[in-house]
mmCIF file of C-alpha atoms and ligand atoms in Angstrom:
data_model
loop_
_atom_site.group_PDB
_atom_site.id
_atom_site.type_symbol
_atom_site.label_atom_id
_atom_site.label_comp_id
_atom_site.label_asym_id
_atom_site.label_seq_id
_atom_site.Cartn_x
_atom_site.Cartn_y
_atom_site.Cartn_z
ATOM 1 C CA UNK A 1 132.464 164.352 89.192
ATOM 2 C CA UNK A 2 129.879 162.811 91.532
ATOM 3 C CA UNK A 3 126.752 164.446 92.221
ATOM 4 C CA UNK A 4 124.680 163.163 94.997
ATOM 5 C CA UNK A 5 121.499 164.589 96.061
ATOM 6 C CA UNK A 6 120.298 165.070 99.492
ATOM 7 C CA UNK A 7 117.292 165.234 100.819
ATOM 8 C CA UNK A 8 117.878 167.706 103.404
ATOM 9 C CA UNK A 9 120.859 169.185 105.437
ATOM 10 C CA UNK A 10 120.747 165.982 107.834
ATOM 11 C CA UNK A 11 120.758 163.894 105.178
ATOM 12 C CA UNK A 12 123.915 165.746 103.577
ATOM 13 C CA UNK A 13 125.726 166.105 106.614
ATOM 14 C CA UNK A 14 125.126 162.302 107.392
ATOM 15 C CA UNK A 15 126.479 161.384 104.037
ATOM 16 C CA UNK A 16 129.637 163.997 104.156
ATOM 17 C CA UNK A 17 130.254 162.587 107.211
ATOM 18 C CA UNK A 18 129.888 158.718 106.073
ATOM 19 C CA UNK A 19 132.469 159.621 103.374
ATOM 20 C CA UNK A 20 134.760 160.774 105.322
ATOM 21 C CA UNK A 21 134.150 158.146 107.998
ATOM 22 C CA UNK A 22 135.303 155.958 105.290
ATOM 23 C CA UNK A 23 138.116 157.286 104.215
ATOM 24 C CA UNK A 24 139.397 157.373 108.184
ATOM 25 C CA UNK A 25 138.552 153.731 108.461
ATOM 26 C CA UNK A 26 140.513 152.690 105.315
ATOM 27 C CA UNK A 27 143.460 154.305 105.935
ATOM 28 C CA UNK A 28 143.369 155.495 109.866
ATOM 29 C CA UNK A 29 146.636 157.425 109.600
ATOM 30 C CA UNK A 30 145.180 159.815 106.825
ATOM 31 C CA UNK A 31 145.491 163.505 106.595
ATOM 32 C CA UNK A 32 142.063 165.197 106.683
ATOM 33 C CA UNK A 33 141.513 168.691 104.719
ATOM 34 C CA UNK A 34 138.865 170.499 106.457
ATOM 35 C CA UNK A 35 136.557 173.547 106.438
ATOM 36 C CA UNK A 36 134.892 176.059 108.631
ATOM 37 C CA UNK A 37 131.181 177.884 108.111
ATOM 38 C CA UNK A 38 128.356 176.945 108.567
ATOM 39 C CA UNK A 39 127.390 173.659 106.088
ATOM 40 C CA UNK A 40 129.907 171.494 108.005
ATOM 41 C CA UNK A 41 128.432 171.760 111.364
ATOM 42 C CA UNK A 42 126.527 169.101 110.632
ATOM 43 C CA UNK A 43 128.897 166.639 109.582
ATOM 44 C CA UNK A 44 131.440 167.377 112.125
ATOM 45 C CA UNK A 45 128.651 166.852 114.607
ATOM 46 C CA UNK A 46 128.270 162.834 113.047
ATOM 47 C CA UNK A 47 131.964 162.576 113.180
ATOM 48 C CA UNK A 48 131.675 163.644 117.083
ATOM 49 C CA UNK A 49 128.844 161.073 117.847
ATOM 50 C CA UNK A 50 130.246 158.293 115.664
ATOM 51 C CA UNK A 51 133.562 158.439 117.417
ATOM 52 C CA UNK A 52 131.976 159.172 120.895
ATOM 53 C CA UNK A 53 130.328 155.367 120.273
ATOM 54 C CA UNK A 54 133.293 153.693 119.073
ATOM 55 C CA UNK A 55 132.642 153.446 115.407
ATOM 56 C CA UNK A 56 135.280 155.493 114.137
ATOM 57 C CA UNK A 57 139.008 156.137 115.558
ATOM 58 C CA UNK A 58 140.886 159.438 114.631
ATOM 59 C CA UNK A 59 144.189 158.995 116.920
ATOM 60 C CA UNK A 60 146.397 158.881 113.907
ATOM 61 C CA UNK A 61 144.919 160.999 111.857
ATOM 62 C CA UNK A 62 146.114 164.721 110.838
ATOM 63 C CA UNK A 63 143.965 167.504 109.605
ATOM 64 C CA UNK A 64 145.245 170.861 107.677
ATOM 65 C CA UNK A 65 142.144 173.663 107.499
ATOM 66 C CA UNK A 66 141.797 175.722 104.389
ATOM 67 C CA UNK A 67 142.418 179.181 106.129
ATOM 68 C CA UNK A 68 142.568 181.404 108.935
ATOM 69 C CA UNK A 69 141.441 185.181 109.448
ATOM 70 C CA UNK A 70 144.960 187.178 109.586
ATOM 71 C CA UNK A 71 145.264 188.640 113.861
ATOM 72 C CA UNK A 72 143.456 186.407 115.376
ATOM 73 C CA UNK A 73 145.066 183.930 117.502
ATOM 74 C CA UNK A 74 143.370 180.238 118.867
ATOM 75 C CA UNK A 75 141.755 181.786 121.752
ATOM 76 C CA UNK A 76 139.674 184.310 119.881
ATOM 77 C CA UNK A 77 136.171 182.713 119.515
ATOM 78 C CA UNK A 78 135.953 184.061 116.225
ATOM 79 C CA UNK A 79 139.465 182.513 115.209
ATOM 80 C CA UNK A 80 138.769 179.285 112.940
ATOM 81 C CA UNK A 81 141.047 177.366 114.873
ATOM 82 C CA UNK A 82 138.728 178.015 117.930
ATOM 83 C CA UNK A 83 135.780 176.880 115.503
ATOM 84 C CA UNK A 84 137.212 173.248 115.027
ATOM 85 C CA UNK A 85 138.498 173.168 117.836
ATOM 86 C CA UNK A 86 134.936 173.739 119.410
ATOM 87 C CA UNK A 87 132.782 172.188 116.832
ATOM 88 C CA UNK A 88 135.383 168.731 116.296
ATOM 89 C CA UNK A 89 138.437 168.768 117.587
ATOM 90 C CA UNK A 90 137.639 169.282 121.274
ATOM 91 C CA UNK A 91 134.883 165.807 120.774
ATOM 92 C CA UNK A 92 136.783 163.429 118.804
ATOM 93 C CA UNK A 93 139.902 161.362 120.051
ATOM 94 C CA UNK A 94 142.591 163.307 117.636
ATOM 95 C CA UNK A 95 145.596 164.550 119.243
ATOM 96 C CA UNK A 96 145.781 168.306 118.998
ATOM 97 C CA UNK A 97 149.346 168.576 118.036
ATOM 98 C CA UNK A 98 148.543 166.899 114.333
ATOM 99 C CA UNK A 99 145.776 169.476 113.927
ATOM 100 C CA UNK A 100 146.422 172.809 111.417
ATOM 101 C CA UNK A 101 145.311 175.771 111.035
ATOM 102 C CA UNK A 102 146.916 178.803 109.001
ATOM 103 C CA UNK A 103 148.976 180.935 111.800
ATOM 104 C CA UNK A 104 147.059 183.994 111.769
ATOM 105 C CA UNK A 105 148.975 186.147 114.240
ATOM 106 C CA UNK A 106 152.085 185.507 111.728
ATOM 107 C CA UNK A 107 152.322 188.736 110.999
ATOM 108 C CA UNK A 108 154.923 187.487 107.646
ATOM 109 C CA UNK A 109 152.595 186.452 104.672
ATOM 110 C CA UNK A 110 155.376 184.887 103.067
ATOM 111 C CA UNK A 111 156.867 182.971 105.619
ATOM 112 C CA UNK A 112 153.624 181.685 107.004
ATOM 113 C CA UNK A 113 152.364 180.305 103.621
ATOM 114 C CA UNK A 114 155.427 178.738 102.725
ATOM 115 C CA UNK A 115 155.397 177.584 105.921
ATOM 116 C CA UNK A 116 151.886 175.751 105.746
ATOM 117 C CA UNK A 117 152.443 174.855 101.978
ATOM 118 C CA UNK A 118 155.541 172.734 103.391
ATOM 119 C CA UNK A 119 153.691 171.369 106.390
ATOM 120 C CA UNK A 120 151.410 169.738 103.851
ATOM 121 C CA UNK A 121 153.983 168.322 101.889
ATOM 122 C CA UNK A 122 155.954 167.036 105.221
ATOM 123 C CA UNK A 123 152.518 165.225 106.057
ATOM 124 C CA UNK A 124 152.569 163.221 102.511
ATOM 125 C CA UNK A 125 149.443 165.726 100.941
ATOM 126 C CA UNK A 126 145.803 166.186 101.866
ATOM 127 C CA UNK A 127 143.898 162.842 101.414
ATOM 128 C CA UNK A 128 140.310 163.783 100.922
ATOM 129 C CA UNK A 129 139.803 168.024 101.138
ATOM 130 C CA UNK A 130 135.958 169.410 102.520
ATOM 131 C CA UNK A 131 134.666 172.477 101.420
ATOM 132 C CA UNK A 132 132.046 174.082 101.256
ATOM 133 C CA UNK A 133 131.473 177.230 98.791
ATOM 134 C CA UNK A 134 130.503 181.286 99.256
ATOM 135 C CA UNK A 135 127.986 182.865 97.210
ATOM 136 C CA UNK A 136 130.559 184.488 94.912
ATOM 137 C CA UNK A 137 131.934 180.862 94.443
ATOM 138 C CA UNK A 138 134.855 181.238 96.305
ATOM 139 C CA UNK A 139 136.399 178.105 97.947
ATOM 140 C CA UNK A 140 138.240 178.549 101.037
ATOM 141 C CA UNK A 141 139.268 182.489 100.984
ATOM 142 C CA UNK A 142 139.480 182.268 97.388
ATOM 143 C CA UNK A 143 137.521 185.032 95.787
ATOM 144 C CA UNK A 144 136.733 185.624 92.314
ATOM 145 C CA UNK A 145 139.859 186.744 90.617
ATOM 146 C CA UNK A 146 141.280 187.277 86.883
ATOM 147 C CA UNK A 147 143.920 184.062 87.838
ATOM 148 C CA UNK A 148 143.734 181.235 89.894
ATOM 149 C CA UNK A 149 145.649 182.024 92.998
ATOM 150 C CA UNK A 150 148.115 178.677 93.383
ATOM 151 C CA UNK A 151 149.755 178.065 96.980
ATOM 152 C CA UNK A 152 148.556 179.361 100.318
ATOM 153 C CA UNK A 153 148.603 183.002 100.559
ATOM 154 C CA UNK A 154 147.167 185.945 102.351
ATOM 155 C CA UNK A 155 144.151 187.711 100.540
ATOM 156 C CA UNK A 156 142.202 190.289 100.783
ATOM 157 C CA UNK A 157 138.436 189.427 101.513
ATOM 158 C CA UNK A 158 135.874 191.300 99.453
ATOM 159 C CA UNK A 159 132.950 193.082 100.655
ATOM 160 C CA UNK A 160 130.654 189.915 99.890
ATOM 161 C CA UNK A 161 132.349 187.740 102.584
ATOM 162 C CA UNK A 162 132.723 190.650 104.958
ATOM 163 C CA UNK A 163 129.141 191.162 104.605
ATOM 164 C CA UNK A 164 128.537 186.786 104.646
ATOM 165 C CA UNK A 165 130.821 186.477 107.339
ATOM 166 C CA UNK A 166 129.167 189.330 109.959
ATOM 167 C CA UNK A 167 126.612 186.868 111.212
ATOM 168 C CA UNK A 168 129.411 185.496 113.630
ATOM 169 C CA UNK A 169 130.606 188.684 114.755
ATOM 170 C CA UNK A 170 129.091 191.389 116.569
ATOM 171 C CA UNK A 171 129.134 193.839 113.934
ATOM 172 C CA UNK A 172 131.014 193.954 109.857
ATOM 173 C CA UNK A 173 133.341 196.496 111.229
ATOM 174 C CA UNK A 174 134.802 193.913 113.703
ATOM 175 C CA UNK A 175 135.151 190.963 110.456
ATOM 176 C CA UNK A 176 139.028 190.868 109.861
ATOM 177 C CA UNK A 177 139.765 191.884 106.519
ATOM 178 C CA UNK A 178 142.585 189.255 105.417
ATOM 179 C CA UNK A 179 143.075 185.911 105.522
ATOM 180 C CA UNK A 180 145.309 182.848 105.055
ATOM 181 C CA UNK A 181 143.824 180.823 102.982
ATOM 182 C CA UNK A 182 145.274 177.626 100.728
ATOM 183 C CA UNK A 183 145.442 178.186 97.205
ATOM 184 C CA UNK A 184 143.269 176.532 94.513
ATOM 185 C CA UNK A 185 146.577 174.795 93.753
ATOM 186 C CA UNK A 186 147.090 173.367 97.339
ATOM 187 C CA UNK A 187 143.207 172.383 96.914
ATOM 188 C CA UNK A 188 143.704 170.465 93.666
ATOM 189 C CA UNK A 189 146.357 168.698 94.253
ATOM 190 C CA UNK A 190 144.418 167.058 97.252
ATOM 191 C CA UNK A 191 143.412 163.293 96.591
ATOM 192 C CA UNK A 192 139.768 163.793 96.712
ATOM 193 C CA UNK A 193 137.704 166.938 97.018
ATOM 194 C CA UNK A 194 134.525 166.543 99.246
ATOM 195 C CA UNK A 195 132.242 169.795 98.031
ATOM 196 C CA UNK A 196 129.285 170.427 100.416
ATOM 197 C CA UNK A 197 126.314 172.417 99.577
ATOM 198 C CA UNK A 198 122.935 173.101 101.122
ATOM 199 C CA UNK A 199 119.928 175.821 100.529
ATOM 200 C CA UNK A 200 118.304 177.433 98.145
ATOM 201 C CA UNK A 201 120.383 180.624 98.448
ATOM 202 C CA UNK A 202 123.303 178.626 97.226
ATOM 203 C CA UNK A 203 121.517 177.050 94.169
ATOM 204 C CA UNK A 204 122.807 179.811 91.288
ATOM 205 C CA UNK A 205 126.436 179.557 92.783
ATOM 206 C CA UNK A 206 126.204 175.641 92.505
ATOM 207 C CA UNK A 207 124.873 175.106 89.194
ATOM 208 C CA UNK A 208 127.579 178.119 87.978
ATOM 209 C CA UNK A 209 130.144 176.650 89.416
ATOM 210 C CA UNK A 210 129.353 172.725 88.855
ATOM 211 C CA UNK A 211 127.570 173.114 85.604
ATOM 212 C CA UNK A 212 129.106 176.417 83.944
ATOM 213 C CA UNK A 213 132.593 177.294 82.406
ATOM 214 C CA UNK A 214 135.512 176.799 84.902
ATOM 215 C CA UNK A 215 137.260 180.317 85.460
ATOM 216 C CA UNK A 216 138.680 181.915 87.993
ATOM 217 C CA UNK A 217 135.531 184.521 88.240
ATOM 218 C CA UNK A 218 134.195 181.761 90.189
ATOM 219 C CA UNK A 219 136.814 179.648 91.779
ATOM 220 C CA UNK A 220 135.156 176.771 92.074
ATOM 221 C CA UNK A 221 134.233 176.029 89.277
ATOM 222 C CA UNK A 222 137.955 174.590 89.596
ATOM 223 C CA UNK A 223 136.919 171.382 90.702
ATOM 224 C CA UNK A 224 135.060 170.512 87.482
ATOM 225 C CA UNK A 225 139.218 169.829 86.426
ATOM 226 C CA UNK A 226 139.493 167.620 89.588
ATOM 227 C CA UNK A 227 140.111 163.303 88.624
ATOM 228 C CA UNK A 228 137.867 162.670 92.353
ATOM 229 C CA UNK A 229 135.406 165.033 93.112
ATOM 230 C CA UNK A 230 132.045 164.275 95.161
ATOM 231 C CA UNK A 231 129.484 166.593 95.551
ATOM 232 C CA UNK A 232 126.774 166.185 98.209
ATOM 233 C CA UNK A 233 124.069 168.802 98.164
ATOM 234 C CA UNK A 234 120.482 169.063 99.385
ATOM 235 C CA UNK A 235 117.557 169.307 97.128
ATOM 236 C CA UNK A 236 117.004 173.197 97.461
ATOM 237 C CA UNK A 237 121.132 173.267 96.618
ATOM 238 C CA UNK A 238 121.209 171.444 93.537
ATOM 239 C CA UNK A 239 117.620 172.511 92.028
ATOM 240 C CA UNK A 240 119.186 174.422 89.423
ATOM 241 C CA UNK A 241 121.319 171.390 88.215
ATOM 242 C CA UNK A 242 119.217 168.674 85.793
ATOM 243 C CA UNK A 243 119.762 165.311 87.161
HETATM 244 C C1 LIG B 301 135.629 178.110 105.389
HETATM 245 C C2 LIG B 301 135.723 178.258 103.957
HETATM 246 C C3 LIG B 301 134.693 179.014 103.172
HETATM 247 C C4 LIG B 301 133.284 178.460 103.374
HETATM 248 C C5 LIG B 301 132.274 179.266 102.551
HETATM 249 C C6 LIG B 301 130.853 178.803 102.788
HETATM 250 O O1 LIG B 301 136.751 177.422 105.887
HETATM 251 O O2 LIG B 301 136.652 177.797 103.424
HETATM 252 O O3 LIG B 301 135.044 178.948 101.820
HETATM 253 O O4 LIG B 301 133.239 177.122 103.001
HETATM 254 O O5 LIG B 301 132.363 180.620 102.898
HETATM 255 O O6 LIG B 301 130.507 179.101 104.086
HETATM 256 P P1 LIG B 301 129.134 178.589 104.742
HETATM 257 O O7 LIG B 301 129.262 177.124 104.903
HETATM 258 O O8 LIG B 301 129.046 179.305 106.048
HETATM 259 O O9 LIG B 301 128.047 178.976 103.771
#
């Protein structure tokens, strides 16, 4: 596990972004795993000006996203498809029919995560997965649990993420309240893992998850397991971990 510190949130988007710039550039045909929130905005928004001036080339590369609110369909500007879409897709030169989200208006939670889970697989895996982490450690819709959930599925989100998740809607009550998200297996069996991480209200979460014993109370704290894992934080992130 690789820790690198930050200075600030330019400085870690620049580097998220520099690492996955890389891994475009050595293999331009890649599949991307990528995240929504608010700590990638940032890096997507290097991507979008490193592409715009010819540095980096992303017609034959693929992304899969982590997850999806269940009912809401690409055109709903709270939908996480409409995020990337907005935020990266819509500014880079990748063709939209080898980008992914979860289907949330599949209204079968069987079918659709067997359906993504096989979409991976048909793409040859995930070659370097971003994520970013909640304050009850969960990693994509993953929420603390008594087991680590494996393949894509649809959960349940707890009142925590409701409550996290409001800012972007106009009220909680509107916040869907399931999700498609991929499981911590689908996550682990990516390549690389790219964990980002920035502000002080994240620090506790980090050092439990990166620094404390892996269970699935804190999902994770998974990654600790993980053969290629880079973390990139900012200073108020990562206070609570001793260099
Ligand atoms: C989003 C996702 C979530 C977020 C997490 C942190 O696709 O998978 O796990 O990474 O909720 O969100 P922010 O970055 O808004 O603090």
């Amino acid at each position: 596990m690789r820790i690198i510190r930050a200075k600030d949130y330019e400085d870690m988007s620049r580097k998220a972004a520099a690492v996955l710039a890389a891994q475009v550039t050595v293999k331009p045909d890649c599949v991307l795993g990528l995240a929504t929130g608010s700590t990638p905005i940032g890096t997507y928004d290097c991507l979008a000006q490193w592409c715009k001036e010819g540095v980096l080339d992303f017609s034959r590369v693929s992304t899969v996203n982590l997850d999806e609110y269940r009912g809401l369909d690409h055109e709903n500007d709270q939908s996480y498809y409409y995020f990337m879409n907005k935020n990266l897709f819509s500014r880079i030169n990748i063709d939209p029919a080898h980008t992914h989200v979860p289907n949330g208006m599949e209204p079968d939670p069987e079918k659709e995560s067997k359906r993504y889970e096989e979409l991976i697989r048909s793409l040859g895996g995930i070659d370097i997965q971003l994520l970013g982490i909640g304050h009850d450690g969960h990693i994509g819709f993953n929420e603390p649990n008594s087991f680590f959930d494996k393949y894509t599925h649809c959960v349940d989100l707890t009142e925590m993420t409701i409550e996290a998740n409001k800012r972007f809607f106009a009220s909680a009550d509107e916040v869907p309240r399931q999700a498609y998200t991929m499981g911590i297996g689908t996550i682990m069996h990516a390549r690389k893992l790219l964990m980002i991480v920035s502000g002080e209200d994240k620090a506790d979460i980090a050092a439990a998850a990166f620094c404390g014993e892996v269970k699935p109370e804190v999902p994770a704290s998974i990654i600790q397991f993980h053969p290629d894992v880079t973390i990139i934080g900012d200073e108020a992130a990562l206070s609570k971990i001793p260099e």
